[in-house]
mmCIF file of N, CA and C in Angstrom:
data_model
loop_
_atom_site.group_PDB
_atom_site.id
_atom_site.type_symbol
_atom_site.label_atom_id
_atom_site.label_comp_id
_atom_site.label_asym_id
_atom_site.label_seq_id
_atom_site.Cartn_x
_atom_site.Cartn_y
_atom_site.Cartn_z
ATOM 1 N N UNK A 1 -2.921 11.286 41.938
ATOM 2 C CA UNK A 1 -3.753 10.090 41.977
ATOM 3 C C UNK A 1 -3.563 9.300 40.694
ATOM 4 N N UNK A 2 -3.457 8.131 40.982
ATOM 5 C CA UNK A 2 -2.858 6.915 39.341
ATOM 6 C C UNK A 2 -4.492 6.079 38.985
ATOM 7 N N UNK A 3 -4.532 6.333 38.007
ATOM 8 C CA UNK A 3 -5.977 5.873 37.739
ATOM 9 C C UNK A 3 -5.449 4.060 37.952
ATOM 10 N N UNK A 4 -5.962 3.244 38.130
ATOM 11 C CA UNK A 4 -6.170 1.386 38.592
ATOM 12 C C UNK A 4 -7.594 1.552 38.411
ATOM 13 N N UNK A 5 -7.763 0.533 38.215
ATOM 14 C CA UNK A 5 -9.146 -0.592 37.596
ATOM 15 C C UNK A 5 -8.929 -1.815 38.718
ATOM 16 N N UNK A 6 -10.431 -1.923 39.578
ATOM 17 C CA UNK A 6 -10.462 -3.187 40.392
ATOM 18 C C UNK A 6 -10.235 -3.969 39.210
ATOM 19 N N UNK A 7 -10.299 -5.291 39.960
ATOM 20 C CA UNK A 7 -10.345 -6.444 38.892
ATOM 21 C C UNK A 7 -10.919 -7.083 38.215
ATOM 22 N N UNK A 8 -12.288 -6.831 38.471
ATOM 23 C CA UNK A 8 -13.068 -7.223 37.477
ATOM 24 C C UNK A 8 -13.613 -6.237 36.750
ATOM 25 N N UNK A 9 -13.135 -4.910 37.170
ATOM 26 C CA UNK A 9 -13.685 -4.391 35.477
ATOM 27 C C UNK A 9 -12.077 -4.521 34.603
ATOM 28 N N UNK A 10 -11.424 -4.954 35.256
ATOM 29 C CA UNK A 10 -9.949 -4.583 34.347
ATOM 30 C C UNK A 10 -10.146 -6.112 33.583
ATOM 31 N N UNK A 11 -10.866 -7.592 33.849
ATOM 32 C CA UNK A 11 -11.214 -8.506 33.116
ATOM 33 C C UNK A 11 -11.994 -7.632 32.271
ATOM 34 N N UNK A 12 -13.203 -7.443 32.889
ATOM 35 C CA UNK A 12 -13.800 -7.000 31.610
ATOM 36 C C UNK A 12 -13.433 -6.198 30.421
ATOM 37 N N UNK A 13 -12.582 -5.004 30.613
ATOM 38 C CA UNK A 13 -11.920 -4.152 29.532
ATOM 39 C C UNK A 13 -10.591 -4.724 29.154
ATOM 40 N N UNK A 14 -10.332 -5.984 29.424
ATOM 41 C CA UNK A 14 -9.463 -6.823 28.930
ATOM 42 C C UNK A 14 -10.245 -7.739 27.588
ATOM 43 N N UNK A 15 -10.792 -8.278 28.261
ATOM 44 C CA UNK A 15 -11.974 -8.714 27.020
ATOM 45 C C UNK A 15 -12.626 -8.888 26.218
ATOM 46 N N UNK A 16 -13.081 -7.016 26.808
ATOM 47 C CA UNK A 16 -14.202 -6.268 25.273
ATOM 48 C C UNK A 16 -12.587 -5.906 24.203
ATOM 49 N N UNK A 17 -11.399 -5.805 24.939
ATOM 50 C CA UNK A 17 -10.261 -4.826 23.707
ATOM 51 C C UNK A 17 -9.910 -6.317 23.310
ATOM 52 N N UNK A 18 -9.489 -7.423 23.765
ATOM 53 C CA UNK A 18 -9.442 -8.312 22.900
ATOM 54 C C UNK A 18 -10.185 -8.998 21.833
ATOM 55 N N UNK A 19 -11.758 -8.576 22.426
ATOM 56 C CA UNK A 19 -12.648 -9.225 20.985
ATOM 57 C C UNK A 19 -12.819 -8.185 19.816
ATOM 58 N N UNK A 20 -12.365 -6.677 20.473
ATOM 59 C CA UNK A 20 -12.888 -5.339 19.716
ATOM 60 C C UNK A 20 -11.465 -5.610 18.700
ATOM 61 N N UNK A 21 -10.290 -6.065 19.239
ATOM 62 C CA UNK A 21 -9.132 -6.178 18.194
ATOM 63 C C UNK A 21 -8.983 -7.231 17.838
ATOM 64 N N UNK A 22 -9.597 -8.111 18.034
ATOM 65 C CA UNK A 22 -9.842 -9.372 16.472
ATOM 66 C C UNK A 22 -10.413 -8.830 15.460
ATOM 67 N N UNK A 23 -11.985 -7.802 16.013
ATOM 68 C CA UNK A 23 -12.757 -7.968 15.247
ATOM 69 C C UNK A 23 -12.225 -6.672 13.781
ATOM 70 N N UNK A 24 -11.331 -5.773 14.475
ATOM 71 C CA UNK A 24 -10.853 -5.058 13.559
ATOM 72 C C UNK A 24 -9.971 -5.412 12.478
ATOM 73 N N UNK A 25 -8.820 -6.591 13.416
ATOM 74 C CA UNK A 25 -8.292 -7.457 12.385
ATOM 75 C C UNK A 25 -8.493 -8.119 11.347
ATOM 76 N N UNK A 26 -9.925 -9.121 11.792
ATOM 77 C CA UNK A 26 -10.431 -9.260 11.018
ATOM 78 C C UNK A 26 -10.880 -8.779 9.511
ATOM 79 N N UNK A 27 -11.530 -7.849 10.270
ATOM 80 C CA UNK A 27 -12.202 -6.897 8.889
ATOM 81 C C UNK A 27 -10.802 -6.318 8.419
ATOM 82 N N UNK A 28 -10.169 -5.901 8.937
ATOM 83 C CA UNK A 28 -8.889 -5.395 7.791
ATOM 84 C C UNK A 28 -8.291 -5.710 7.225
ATOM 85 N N UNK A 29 -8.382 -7.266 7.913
ATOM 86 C CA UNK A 29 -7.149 -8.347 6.522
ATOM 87 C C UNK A 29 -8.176 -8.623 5.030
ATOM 88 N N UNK A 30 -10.006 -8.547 5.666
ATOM 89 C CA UNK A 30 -10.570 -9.065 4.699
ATOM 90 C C UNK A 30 -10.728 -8.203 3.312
ATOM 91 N N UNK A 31 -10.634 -6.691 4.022
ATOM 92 C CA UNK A 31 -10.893 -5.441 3.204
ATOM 93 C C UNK A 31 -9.345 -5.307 2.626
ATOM 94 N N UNK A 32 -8.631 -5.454 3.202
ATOM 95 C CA UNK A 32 -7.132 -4.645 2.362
ATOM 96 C C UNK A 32 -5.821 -6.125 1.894
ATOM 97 N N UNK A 33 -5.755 -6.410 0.883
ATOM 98 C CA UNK A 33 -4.563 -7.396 1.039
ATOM 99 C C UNK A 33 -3.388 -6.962 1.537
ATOM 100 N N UNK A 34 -3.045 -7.672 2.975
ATOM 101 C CA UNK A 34 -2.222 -7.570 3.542
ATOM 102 C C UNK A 34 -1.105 -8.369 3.835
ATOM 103 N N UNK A 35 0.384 -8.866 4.020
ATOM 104 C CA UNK A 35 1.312 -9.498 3.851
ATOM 105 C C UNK A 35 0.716 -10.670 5.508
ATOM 106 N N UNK A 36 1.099 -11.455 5.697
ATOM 107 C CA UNK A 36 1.567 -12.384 7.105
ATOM 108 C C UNK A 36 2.522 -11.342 8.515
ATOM 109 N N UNK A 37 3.645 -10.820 8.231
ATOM 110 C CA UNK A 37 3.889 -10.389 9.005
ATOM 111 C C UNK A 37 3.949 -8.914 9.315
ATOM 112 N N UNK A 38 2.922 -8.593 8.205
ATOM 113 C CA UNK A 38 1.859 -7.436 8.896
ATOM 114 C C UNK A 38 1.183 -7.574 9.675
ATOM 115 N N UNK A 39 0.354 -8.622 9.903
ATOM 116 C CA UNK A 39 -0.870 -9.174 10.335
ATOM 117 C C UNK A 39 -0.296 -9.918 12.217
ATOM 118 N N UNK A 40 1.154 -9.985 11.759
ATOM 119 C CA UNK A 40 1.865 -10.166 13.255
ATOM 120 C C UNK A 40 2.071 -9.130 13.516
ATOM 121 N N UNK A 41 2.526 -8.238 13.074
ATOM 122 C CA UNK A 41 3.162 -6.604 13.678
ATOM 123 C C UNK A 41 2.146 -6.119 14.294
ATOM 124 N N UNK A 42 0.771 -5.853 13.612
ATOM 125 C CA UNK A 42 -0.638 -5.624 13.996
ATOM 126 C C UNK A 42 -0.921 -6.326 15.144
ATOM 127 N N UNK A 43 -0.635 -7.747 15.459
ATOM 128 C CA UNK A 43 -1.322 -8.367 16.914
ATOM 129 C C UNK A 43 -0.210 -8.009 17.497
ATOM 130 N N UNK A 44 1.106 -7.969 17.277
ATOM 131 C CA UNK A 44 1.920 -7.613 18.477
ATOM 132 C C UNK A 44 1.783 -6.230 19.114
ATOM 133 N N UNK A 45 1.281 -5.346 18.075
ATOM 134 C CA UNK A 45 1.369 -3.838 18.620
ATOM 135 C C UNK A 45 -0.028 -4.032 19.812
ATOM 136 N N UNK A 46 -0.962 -4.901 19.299
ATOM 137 C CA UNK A 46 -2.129 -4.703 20.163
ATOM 138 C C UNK A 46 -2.293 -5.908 21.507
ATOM 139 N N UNK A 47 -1.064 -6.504 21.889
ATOM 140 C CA UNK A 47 -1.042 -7.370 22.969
ATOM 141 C C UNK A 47 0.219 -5.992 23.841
ATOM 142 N N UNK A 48 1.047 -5.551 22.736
ATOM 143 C CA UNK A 48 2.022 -5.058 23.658
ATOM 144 C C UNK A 48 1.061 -3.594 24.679
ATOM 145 N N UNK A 49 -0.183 -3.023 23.838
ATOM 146 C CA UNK A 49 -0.805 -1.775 24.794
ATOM 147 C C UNK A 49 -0.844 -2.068 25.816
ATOM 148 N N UNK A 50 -1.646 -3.701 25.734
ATOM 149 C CA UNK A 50 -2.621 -4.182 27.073
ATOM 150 C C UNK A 50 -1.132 -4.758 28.036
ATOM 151 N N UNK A 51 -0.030 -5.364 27.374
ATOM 152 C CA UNK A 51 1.279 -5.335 28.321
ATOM 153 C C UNK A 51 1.482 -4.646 28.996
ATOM 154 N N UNK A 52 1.360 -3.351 28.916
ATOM 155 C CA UNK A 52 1.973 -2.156 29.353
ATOM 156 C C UNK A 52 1.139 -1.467 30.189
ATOM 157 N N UNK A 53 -0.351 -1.559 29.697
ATOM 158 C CA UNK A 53 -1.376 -1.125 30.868
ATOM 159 C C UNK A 53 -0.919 -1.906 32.005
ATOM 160 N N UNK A 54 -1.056 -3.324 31.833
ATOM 161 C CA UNK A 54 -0.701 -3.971 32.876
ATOM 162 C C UNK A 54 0.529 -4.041 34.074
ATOM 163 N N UNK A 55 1.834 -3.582 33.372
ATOM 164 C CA UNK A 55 2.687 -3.384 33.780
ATOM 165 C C UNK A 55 2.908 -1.796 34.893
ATOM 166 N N UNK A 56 1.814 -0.802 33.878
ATOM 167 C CA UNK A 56 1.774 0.125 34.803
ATOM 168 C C UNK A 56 1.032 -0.054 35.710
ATOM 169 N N UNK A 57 -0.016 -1.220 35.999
ATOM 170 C CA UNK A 57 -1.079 -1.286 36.992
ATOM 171 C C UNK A 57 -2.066 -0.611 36.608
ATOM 172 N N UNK A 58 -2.350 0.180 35.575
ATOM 173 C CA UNK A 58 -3.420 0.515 35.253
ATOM 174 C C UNK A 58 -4.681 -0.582 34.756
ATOM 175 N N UNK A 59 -4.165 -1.454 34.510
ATOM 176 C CA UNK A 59 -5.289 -2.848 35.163
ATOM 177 C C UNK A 59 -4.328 -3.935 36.027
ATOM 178 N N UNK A 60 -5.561 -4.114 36.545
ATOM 179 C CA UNK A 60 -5.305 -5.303 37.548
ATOM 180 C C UNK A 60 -6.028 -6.531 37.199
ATOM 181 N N UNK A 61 -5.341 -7.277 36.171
ATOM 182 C CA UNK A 61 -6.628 -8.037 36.061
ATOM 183 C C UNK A 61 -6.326 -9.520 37.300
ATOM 184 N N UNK A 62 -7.813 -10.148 37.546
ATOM 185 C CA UNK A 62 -8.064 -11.763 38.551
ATOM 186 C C UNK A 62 -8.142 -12.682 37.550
ATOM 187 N N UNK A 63 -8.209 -12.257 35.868
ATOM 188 C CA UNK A 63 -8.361 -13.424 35.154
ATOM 189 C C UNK A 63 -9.300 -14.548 35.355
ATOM 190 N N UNK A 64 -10.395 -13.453 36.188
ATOM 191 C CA UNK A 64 -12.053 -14.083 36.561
ATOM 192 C C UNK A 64 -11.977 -15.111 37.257
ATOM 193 N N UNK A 65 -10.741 -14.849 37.805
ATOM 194 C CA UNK A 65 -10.625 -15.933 39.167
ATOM 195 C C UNK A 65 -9.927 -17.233 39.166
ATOM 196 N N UNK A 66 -9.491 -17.207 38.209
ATOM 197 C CA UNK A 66 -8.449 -18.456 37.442
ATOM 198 C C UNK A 66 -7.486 -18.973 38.287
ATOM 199 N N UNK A 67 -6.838 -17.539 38.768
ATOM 200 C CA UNK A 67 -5.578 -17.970 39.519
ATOM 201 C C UNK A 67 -5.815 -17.113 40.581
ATOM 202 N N UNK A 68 -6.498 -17.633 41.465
ATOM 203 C CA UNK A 68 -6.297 -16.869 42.691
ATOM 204 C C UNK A 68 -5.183 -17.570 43.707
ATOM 205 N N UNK A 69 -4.329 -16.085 43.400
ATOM 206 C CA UNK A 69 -3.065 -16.636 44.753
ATOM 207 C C UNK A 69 -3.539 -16.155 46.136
ATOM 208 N N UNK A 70 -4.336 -15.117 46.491
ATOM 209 C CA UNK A 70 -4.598 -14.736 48.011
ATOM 210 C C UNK A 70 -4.969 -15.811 48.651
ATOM 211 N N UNK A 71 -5.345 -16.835 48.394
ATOM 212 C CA UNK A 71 -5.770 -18.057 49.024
ATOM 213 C C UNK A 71 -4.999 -18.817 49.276
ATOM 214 N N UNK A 72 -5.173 -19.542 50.805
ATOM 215 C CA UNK A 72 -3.956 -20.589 51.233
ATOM 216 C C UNK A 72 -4.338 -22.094 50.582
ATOM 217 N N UNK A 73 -3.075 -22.342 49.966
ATOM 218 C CA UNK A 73 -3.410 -23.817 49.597
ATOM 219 C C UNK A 73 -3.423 -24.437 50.677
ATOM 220 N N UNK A 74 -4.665 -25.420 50.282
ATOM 221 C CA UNK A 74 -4.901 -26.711 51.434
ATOM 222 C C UNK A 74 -3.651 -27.722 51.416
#
């Protein structure tokens, strides 16, 4: 059995890890002097997790409904 996330909790735990990894960023650039493309290596490592969840389907996100393709265009 492959663990998947409907889609709106996979928005939601899309969400809370994107505001939970600003907010760490944040505080770590403020606490430690850190270079510029540290501070990229750091957001790339933490867009590439949620890439890869995604890619395995372990979320599914609807992007809260943004783009819904199941629907026939008029």
């Amino acid at each position: 059995m492959k663990l998947r996330l409907n889609p709106l909790a996979s928005d939601i735990v899309i969400s809370a890890y994107i505001l939970i990894s600003l907010y760490f960023r944040f505080k770590l650039e403020n606490e430690t002097p850190i270079s510029p493309m540290n501070s990229i290596v750091i957001g790339l490592c933490f867009v590439t997790i949620i890439w890869v969840l995604i890619k395995l389907k372990v979320l599914n996100p609807n992007w809260f409904g943004l783009f819904d393709s199941k629907k026939p265009k008029a």
